[in-house]
mmCIF file of C-alpha atoms in Angstrom:
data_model
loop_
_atom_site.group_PDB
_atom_site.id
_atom_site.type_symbol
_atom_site.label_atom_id
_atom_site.label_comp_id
_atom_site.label_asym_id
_atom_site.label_seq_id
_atom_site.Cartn_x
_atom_site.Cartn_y
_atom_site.Cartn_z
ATOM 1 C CA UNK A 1 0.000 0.000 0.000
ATOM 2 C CA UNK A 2 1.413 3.381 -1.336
ATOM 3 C CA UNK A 3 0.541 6.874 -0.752
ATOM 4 C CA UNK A 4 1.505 8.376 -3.936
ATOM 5 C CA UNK A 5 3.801 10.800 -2.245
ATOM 6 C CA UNK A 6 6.988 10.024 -4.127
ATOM 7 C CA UNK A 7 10.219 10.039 -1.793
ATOM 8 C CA UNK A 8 13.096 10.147 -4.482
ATOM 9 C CA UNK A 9 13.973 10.164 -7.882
ATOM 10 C CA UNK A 10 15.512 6.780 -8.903
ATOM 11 C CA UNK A 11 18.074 5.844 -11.455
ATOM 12 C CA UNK A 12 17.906 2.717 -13.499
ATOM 13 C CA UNK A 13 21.021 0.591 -13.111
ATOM 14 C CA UNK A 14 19.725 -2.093 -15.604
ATOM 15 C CA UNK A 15 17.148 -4.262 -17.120
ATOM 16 C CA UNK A 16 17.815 -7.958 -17.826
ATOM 17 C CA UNK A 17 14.855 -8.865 -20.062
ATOM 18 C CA UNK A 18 14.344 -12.922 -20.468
ATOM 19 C CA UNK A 19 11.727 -14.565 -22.895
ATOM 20 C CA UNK A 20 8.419 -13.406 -20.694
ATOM 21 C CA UNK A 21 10.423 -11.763 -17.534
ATOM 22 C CA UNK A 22 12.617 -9.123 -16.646
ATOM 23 C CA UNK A 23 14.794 -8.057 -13.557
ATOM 24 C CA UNK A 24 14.769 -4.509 -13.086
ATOM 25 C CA UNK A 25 17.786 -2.597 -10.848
ATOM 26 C CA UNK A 26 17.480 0.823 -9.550
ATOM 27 C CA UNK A 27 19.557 3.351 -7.637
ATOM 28 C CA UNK A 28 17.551 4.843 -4.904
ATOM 29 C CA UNK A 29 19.801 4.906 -1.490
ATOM 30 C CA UNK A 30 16.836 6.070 0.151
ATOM 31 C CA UNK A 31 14.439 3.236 -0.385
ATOM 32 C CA UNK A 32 17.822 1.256 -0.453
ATOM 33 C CA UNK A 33 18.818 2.352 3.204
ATOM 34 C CA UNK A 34 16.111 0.239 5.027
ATOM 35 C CA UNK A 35 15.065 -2.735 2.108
ATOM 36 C CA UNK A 36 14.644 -6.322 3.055
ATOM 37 C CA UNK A 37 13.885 -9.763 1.169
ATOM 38 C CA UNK A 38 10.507 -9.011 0.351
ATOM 39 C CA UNK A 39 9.737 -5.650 0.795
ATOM 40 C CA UNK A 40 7.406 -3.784 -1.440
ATOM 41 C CA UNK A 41 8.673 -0.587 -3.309
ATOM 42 C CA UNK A 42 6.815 1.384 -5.903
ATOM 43 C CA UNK A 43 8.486 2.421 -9.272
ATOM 44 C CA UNK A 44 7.028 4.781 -11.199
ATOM 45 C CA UNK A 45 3.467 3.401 -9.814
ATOM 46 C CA UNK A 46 4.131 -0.386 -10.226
ATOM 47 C CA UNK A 47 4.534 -2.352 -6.840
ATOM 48 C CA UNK A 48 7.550 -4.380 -6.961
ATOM 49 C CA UNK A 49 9.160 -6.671 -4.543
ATOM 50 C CA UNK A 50 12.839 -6.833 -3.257
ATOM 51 C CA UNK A 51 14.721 -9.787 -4.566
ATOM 52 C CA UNK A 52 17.624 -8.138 -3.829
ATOM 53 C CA UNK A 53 19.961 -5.229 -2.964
ATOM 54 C CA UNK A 54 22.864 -3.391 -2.224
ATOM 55 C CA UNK A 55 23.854 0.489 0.212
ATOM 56 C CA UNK A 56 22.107 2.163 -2.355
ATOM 57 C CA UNK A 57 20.417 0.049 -4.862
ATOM 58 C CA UNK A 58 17.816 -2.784 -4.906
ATOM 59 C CA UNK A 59 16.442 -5.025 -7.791
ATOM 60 C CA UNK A 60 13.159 -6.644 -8.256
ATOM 61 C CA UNK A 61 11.596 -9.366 -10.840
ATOM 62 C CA UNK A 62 9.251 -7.962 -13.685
ATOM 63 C CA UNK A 63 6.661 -10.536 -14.627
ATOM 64 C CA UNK A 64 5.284 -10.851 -18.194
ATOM 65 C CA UNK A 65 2.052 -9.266 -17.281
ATOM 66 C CA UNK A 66 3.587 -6.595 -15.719
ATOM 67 C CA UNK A 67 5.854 -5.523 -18.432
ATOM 68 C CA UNK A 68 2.490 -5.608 -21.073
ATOM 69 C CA UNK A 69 0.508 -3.614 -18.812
ATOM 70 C CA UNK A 70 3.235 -0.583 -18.031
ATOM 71 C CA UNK A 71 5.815 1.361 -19.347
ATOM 72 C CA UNK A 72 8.951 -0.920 -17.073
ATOM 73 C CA UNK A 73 9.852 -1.657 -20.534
ATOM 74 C CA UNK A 74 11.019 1.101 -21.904
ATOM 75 C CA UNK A 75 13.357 1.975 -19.388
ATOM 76 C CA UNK A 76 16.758 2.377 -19.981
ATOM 77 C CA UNK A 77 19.752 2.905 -17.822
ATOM 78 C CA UNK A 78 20.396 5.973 -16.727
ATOM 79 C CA UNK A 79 16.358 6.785 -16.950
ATOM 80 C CA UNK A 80 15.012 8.474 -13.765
ATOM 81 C CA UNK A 81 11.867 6.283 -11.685
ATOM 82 C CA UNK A 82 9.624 7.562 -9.399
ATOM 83 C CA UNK A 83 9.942 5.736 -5.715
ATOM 84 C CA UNK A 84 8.359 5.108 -2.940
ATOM 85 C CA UNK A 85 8.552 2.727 -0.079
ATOM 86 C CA UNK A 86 5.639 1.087 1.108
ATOM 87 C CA UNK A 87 3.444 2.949 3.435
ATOM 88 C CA UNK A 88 3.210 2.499 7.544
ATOM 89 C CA UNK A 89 0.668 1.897 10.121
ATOM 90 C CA UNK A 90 0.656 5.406 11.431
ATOM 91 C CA UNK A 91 1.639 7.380 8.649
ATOM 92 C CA UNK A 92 0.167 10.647 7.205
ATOM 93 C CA UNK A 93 -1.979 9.847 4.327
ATOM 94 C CA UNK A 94 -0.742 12.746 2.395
ATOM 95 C CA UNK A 95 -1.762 11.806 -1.037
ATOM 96 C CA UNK A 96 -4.468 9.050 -1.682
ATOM 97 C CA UNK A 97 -4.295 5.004 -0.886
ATOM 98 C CA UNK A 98 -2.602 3.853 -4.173
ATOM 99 C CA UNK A 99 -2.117 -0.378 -4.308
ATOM 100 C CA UNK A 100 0.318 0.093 -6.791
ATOM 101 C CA UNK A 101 -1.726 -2.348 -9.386
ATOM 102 C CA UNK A 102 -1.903 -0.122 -12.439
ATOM 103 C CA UNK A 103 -4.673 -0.289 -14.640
ATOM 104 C CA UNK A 104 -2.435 0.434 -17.883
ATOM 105 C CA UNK A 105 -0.982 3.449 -19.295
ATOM 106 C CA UNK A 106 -2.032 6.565 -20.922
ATOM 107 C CA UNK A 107 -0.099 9.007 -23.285
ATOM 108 C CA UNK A 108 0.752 12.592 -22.765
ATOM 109 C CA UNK A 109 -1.063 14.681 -25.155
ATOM 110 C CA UNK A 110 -0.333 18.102 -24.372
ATOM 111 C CA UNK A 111 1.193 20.427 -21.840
ATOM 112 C CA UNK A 112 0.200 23.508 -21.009
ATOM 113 C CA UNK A 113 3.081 25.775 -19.314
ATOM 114 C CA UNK A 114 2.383 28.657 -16.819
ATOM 115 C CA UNK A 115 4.510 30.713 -15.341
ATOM 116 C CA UNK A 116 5.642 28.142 -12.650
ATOM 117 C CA UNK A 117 3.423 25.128 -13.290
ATOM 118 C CA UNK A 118 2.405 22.646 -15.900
ATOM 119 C CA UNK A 119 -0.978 21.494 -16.864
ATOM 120 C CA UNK A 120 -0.625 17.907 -19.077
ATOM 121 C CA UNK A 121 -3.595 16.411 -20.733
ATOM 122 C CA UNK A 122 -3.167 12.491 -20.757
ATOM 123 C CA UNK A 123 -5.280 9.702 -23.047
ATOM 124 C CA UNK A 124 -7.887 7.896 -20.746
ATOM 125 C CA UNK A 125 -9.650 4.938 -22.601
ATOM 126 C CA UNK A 126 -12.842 3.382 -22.619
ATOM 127 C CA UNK A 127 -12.554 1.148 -19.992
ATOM 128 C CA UNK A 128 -11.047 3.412 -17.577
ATOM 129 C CA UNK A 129 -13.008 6.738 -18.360
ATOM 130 C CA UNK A 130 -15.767 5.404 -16.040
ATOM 131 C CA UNK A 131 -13.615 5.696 -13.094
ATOM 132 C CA UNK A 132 -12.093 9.335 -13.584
ATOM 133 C CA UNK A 133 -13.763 11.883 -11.946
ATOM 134 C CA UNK A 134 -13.065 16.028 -11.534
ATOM 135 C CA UNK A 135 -10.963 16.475 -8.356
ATOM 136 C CA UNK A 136 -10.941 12.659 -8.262
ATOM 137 C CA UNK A 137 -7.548 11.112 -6.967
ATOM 138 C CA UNK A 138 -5.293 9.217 -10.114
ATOM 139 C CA UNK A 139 -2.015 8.327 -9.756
ATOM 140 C CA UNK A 140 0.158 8.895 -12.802
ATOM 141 C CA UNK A 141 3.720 7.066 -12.287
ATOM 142 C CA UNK A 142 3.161 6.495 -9.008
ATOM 143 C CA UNK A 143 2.263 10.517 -7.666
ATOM 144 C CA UNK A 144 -1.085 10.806 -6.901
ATOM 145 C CA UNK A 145 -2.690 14.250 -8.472
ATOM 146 C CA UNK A 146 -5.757 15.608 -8.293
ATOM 147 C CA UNK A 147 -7.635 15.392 -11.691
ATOM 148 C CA UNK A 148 -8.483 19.101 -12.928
ATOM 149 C CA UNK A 149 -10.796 18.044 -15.520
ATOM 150 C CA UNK A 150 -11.647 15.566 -18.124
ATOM 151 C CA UNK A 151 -13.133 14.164 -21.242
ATOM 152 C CA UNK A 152 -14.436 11.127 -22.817
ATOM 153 C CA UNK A 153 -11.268 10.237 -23.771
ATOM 154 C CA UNK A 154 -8.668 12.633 -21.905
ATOM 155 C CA UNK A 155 -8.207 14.461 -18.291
ATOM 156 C CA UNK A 156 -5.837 16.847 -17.335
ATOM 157 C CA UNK A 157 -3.432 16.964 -13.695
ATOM 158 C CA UNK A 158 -2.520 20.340 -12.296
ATOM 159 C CA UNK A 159 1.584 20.241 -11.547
ATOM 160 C CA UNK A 160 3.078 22.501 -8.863
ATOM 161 C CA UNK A 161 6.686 23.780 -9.050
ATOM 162 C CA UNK A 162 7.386 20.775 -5.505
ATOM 163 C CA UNK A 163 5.814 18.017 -8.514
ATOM 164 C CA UNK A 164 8.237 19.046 -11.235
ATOM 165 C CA UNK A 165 11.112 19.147 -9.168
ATOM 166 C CA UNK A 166 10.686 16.198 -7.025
ATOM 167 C CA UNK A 167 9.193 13.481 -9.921
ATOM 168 C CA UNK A 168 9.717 12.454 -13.505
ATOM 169 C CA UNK A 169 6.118 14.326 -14.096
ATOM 170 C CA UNK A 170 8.830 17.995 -15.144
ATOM 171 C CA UNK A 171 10.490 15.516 -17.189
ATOM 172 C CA UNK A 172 7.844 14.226 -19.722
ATOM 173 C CA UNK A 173 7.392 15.097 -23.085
ATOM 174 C CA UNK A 174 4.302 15.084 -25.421
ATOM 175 C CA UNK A 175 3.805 11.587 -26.504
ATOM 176 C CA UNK A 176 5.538 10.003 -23.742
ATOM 177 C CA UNK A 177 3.555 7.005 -22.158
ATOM 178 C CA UNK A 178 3.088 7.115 -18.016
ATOM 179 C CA UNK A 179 1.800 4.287 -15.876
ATOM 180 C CA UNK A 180 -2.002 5.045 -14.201
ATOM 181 C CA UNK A 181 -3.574 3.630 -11.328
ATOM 182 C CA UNK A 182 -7.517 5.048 -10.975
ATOM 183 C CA UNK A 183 -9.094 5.463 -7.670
ATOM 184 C CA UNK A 184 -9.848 1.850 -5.558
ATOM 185 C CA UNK A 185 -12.782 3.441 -4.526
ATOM 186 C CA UNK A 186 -14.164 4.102 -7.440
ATOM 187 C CA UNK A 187 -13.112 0.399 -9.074
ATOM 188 C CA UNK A 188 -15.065 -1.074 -6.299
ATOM 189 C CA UNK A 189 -18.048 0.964 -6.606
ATOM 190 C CA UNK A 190 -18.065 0.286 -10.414
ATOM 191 C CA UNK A 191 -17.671 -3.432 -9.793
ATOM 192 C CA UNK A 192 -20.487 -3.357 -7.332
ATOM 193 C CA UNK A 193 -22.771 -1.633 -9.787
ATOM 194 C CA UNK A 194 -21.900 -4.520 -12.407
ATOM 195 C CA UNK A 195 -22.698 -7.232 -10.630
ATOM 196 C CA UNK A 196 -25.258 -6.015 -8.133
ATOM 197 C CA UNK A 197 -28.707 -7.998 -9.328
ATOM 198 C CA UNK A 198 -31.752 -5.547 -11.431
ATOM 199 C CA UNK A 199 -34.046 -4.354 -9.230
ATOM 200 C CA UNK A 200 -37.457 -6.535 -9.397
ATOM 201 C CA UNK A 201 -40.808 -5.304 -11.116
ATOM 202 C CA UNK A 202 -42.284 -5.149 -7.458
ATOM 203 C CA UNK A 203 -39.300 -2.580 -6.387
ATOM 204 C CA UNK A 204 -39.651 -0.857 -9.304
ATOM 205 C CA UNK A 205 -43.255 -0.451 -8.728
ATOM 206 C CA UNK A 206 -42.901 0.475 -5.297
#
């Protein structure tokens, strides 16, 4: 369980890709200084687990589904990740509860510049426009952001000058792809209306 407040900029070390796997190394001494067997760590939104690590690195194993759902694929050494360790019992929630289970990507389609901040307009498809609201929670790599506005098929994230600096988010460039991870709230509520039975003719009625 994540937060979505990101605690340092990683560096990829490497990426050992195998026929349907990958291992993925990172330089983050933070996340680095306290990681055991096992741990959970989020990188650029995806939740990974420790296989191993060093002082200031750690590496984790990619699975196939993983690396055809997000954007761990395209990353290159020397490429910067958003990370964060997994939250504590006790902690501020000072973003939104993120799982880390992305629901896919979306593609930067325009950024709007102001005089200190950045709006950017992302993709949103079909299947996820249901659960994107205005001032709804999203994460996008792994920061949660507050959704501005949105479209049938797009919605915009309001960056401060702290977002910029301290994520990737400053980095990206029109038709760059970013991990997303929708609200759990709002998956569950969707589910719920799916599968939840029609009413009867006698409740309708009443």
């Amino acid at each position: 369980m994540f937060t979505g407040i990101i605690e340092e900029r990683g560096e990829v070390i490497a990426w050992q890709q195998t026929a349907d796997a990958a291992r993925l190394t990172v330089r983050a001494p933070l996340a680095a200084s306290d990681a055991k067997h096992g741990d959970s760590i989020s990188v650029s939104g995806v939740c990974l687990t420790v296989v191993g690590q060093g002082s200031d690195w750690f590496e984790a194993d990619v699975m196939d589904m993983t690396i055809r759902m997000s954007t761990l694929a395209e990353l290159t050494p020397g490429r910067h990740v958003n990370i964060e360790r997994a939250m504590q019992v006790g902690d501020r929630l000072g973003g939104h509860i993120v799982q880390g289970h992305i629901d896919g990507t979306a593609t930067l389609l325009s950024i709007e510049a102001g005089s200190a901040w950045r709006v950017l307009r992302f993709s949103l498809s079909a299947e996820e426009a249901p659960l994107v609201a205005r001032k709804g929670s999203i994460a996008v790599d792994g920061v949660s952001l507050t959704v501005s506005a949105v479209g049938d098929d797009w919605f915009e994230v309001s960056l401060i000058p702290e977002t910029l600096e301290a994520t990737t988010l400053g980095e990206r460039e029109v038709g760059d792809r970013v991990n997303i991870e929708t609200d759990i709230l709002a998956r569950h509520v969707l589910r719920l209306a799916e599968v939840a039975p029609a009413p009867s003719t006698e409740e309708v009625a009443s």
